[in-house]
Structures are given as structure tokens and as C-alpha cells.
XYZ file of N, CA and C in Angstrom:
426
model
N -110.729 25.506 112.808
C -109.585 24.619 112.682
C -108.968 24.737 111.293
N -110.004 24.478 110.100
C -109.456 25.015 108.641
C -108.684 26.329 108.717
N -108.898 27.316 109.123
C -108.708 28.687 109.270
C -106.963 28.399 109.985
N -106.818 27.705 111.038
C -105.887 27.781 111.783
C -104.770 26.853 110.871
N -105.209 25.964 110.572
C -103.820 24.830 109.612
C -104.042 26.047 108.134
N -104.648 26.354 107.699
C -104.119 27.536 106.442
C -103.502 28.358 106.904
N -103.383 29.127 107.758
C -102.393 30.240 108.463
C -101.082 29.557 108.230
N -100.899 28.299 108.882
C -99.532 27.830 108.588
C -99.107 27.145 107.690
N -100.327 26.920 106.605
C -99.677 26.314 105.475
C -99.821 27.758 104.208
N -99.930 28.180 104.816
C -99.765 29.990 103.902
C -98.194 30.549 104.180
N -97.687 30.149 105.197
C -96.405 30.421 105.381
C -95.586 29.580 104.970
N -95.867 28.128 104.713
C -94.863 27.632 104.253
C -94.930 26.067 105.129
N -95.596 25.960 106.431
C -95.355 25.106 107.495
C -96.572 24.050 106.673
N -95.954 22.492 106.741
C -96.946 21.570 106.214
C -97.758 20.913 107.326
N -98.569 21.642 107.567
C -100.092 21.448 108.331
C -100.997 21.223 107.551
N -101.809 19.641 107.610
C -103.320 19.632 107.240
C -104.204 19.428 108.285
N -105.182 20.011 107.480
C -106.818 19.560 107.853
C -107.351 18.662 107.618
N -107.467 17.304 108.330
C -109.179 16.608 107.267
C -110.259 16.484 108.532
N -111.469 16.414 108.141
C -113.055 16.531 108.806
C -113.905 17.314 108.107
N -114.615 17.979 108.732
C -116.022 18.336 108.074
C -115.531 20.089 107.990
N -116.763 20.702 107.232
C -115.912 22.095 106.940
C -117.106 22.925 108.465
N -117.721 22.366 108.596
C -118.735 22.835 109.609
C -119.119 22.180 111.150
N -118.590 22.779 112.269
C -119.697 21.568 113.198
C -120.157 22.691 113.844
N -121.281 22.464 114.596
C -122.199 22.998 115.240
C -122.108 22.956 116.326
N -121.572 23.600 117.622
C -121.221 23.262 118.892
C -121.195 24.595 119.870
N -121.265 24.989 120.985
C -120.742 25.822 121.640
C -119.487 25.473 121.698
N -118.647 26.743 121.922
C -117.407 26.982 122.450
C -116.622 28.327 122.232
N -115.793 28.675 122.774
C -115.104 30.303 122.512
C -114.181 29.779 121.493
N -114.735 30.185 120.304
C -113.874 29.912 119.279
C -112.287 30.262 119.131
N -112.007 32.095 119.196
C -110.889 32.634 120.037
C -110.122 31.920 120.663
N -110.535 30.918 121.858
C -109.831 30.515 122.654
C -109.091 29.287 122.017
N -110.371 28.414 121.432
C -109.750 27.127 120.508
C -109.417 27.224 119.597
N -109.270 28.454 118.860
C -108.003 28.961 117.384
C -106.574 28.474 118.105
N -106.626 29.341 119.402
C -105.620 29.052 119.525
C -104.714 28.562 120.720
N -105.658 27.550 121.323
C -105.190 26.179 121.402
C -104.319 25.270 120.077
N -105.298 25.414 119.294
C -104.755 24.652 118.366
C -103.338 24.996 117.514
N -103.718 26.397 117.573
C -102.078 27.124 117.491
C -101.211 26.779 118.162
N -101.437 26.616 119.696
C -100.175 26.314 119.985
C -99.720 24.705 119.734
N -100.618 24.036 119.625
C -99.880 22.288 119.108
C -99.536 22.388 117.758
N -99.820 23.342 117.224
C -99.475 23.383 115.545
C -98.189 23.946 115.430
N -97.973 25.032 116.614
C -96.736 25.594 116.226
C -95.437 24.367 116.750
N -95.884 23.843 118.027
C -94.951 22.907 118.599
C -95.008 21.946 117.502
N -95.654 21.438 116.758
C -95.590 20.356 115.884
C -94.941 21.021 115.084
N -94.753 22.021 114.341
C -93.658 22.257 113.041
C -92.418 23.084 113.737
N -92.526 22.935 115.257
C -91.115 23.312 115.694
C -90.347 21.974 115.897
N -90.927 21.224 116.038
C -90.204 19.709 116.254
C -90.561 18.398 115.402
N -91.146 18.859 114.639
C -91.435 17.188 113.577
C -91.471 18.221 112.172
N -91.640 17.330 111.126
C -91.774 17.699 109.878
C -93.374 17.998 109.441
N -94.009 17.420 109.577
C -95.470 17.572 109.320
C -96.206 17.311 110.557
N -97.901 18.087 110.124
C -98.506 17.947 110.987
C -99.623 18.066 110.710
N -100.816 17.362 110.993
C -102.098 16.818 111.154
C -102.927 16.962 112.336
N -104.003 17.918 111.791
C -104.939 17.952 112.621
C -105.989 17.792 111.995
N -107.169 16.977 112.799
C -108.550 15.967 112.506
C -109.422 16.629 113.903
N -110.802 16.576 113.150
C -112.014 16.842 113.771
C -113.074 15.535 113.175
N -113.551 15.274 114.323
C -114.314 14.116 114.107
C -115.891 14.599 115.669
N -116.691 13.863 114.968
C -117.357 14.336 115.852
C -118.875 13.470 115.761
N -119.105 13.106 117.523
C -120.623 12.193 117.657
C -121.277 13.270 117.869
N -122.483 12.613 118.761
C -123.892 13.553 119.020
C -123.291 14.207 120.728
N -122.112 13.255 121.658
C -121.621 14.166 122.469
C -120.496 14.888 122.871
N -119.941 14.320 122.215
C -118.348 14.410 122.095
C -117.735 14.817 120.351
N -116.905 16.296 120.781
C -115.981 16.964 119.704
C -114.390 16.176 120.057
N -113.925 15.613 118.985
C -112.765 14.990 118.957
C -111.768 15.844 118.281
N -110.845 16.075 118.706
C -109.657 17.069 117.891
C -108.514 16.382 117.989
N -107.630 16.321 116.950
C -106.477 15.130 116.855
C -105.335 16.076 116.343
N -104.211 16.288 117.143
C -103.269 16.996 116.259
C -102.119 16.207 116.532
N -101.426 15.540 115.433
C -100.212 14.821 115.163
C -99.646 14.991 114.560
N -98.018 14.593 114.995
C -96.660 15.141 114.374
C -96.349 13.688 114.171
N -94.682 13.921 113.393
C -93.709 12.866 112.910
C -92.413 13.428 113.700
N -92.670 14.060 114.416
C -91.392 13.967 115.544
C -90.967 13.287 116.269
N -89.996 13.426 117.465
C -89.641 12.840 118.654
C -90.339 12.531 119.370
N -91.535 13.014 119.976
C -92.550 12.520 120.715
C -92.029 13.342 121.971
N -92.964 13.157 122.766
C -92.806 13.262 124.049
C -91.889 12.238 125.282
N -91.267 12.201 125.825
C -91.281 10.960 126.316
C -92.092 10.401 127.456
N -92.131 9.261 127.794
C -93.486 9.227 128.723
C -93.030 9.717 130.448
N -92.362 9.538 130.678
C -91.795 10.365 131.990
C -92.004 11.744 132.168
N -92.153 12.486 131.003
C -92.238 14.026 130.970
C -93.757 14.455 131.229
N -94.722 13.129 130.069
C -96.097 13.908 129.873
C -96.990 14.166 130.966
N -96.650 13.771 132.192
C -97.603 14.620 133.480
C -97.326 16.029 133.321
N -95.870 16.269 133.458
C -95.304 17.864 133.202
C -95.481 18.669 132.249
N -95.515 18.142 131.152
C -95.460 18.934 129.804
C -96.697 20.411 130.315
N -97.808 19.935 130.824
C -99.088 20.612 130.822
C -98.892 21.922 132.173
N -97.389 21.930 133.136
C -97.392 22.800 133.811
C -96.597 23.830 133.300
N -97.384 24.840 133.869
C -96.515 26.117 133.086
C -94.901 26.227 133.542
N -94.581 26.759 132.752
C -92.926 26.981 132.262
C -92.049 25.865 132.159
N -92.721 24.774 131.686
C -91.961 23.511 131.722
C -91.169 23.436 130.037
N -90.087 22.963 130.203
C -89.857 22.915 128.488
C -89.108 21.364 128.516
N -89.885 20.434 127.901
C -88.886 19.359 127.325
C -88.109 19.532 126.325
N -87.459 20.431 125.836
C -86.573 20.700 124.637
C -85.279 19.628 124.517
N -84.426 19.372 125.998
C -83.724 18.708 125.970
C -83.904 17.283 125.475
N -84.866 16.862 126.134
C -85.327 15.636 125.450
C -85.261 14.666 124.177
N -85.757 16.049 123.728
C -85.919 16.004 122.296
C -84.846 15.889 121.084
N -83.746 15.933 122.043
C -82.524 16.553 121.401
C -82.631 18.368 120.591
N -83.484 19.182 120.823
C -83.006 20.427 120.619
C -82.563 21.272 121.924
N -81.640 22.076 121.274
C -80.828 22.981 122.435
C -82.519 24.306 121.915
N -83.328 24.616 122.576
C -84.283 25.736 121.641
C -84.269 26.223 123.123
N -83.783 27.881 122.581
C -84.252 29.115 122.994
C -85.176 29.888 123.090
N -86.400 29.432 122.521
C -87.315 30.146 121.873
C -88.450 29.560 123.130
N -89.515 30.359 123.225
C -90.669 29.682 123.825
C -90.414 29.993 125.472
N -91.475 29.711 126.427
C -91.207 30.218 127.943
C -92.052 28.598 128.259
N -92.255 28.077 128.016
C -93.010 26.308 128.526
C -94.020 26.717 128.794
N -95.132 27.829 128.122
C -96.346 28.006 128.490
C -97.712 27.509 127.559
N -97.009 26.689 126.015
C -97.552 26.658 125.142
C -99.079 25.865 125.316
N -98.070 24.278 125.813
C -98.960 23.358 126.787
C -99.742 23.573 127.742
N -99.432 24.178 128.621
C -100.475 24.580 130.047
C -101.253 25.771 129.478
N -101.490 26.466 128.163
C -102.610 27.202 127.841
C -103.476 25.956 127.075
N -103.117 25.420 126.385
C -103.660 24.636 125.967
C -104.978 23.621 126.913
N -104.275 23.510 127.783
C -104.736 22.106 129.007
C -106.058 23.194 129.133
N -105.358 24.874 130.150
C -106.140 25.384 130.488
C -107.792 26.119 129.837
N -107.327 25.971 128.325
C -108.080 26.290 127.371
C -109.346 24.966 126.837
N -108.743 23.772 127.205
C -109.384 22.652 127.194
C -110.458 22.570 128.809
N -109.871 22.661 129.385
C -110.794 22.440 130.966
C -111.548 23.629 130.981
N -111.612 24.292 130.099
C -112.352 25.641 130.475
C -113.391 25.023 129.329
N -113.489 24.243 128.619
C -114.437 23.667 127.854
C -115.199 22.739 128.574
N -114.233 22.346 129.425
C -115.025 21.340 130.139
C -114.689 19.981 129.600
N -113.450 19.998 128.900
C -112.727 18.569 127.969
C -111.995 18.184 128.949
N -111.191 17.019 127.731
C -110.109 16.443 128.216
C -108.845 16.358 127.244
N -107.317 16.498 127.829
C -106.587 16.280 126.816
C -105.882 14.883 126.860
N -105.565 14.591 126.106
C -104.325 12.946 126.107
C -103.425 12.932 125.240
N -102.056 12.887 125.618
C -100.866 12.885 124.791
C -100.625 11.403 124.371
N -100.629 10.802 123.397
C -99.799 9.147 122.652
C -98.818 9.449 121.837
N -98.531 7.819 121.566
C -97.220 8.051 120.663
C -98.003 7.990 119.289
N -97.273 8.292 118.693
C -98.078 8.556 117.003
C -96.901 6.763 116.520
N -97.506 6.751 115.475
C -96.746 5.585 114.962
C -96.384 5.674 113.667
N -95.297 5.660 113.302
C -94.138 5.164 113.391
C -93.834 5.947 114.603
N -93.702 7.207 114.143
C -92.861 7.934 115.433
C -93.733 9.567 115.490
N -93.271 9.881 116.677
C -94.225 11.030 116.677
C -95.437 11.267 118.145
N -96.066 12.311 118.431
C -96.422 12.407 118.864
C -98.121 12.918 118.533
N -99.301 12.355 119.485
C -100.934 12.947 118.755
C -101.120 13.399 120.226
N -102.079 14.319 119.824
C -102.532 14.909 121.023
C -103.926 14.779 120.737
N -105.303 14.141 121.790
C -105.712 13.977 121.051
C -107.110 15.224 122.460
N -108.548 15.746 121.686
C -108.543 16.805 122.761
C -110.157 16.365 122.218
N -110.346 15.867 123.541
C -112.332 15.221 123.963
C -113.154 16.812 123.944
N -113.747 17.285 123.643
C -114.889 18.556 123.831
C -116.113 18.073 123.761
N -117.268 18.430 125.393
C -118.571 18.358 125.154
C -119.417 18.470 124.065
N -119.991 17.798 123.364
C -120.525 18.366 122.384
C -122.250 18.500 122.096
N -123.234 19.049 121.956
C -124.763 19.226 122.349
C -124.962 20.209 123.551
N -126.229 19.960 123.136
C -126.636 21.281 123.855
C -126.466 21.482 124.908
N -126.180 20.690 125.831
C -125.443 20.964 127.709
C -124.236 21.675 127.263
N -123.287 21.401 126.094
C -122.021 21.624 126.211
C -122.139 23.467 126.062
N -121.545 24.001 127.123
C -121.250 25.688 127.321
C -120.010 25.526 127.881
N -118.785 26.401 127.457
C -118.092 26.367 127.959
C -117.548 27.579 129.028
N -116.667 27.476 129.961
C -116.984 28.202 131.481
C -116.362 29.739 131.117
């Protein structure tokens, strides 16, 4: 996760990290680089900053990535997670960029852990995503 918010704060994009510099867990790392890539990139395509948090019990890996954007709106967030969906309009951007697959790798990259994801509103404004992972020794992911 450190590795992934320095990539984009090496370019210029204001992404942090806070949590631990280490956890101990199964999972395809590969896969959850970049998961997290893709909420990192949607977060500095549509808000100004962005925050991602690792927190973590004896069963459960918690991953928190939040913006100061527009949010989602709540009518959309069943959809957001199917492929080729784009709320851009929403949001008020006209964006060209992207095929609506960012989200539904994400989801799919999460259930293949065997997690869960949940979209809220961030407060003041904004959107968190927040992403449950098995954590101990049952946790293998598929």
C-alpha cells in the first residue's frame, strides 16, 4: 500500500499513507497493488486529495481509501461495481478517459480475497471506500 500511494505522490498526485509499515497476511499482493491503484487513480481523477489507511485486528484487514470529491451518488453505488459503467456525468465531468472497468476490477479483486467492499460518504464531502480482507491463518485467497 506504501509502495502504491508513493508511485503517485512521486508524480505529483497528493496521496497518503497512514498504518503500519508491515502486516502479515495472505493475499496476491499483485492483485491488491492494484486494486488500490485503481481507487487511487479515481480519487485524484475526481477530488483533490486522497487517503488511504490500513488498520488491522487478529481477523479482519481494513483498507480505507478516501477522497474530497463529489462522491458517488447513492442511486449509482449498486452500479458503480459493474463493468463498463461510468458515473462521470454525475459528477459533473464530461471525462473521456477510462472504459467503467476500474470499479468492477476492484470488487472482483476483493471477492477473490474473499472480502468485502462498501462505498460512504466521506465528510465534509467526498467519497471512502472502505475494503474488509480475511485476515489469519484461514485467510487464502482464491
Amino acid at each position: 500500500l506504501q509502495t502504491v500511494c508513493a508511485e503517485f505522490s512521486d508524480v505529483g498526485f497528493p496521496v497518503s499513507y497512514s498504518g503500519p509499515d508491515r502486516l502479515l497476511g495472505w493475499c496476491k499482493p499483485n492483485a491488491l497493488a492494484r486494486a488500490i491503484a485503481n481507487l487511487c487513480a479515481n480519487g485524484v481523477k475526481f477530488a483533490g486529495t486522497v487517503t488511504v489507511a490500513l488498520t488491522a485486528t487478529d481477523t479482519v484487514a481494513r483498507i480505507t481509501v478516501g477522497d474530497d470529491g463529489p462522491g458517488i451518488p447513492m442511486t449509482a453505488r449498486a452500479r458503480v461495481f459493474e463493468p463498463f459503467f461510468k458515473e462521470d456525468a454525475s459528477r459533473g465531468i464530461a471525462s473521456k478517459h477510462g472504459f467503467g472497468l476500474g470499479l468492477s476490477i476492484v470488487a472482483d479483486i476483493v471477492q477473490g480475497h474473499g472480502g468485502r467492499i462498501e462505498l460512504q460518504d466521506n465528510q465534509p464531502n467526498g467519497l471512502v471506500v472502505t475494503i474488509d480482507l480475511p485476515n489469519g491463518p484461514s485467510a487464502q485467497p482464491s
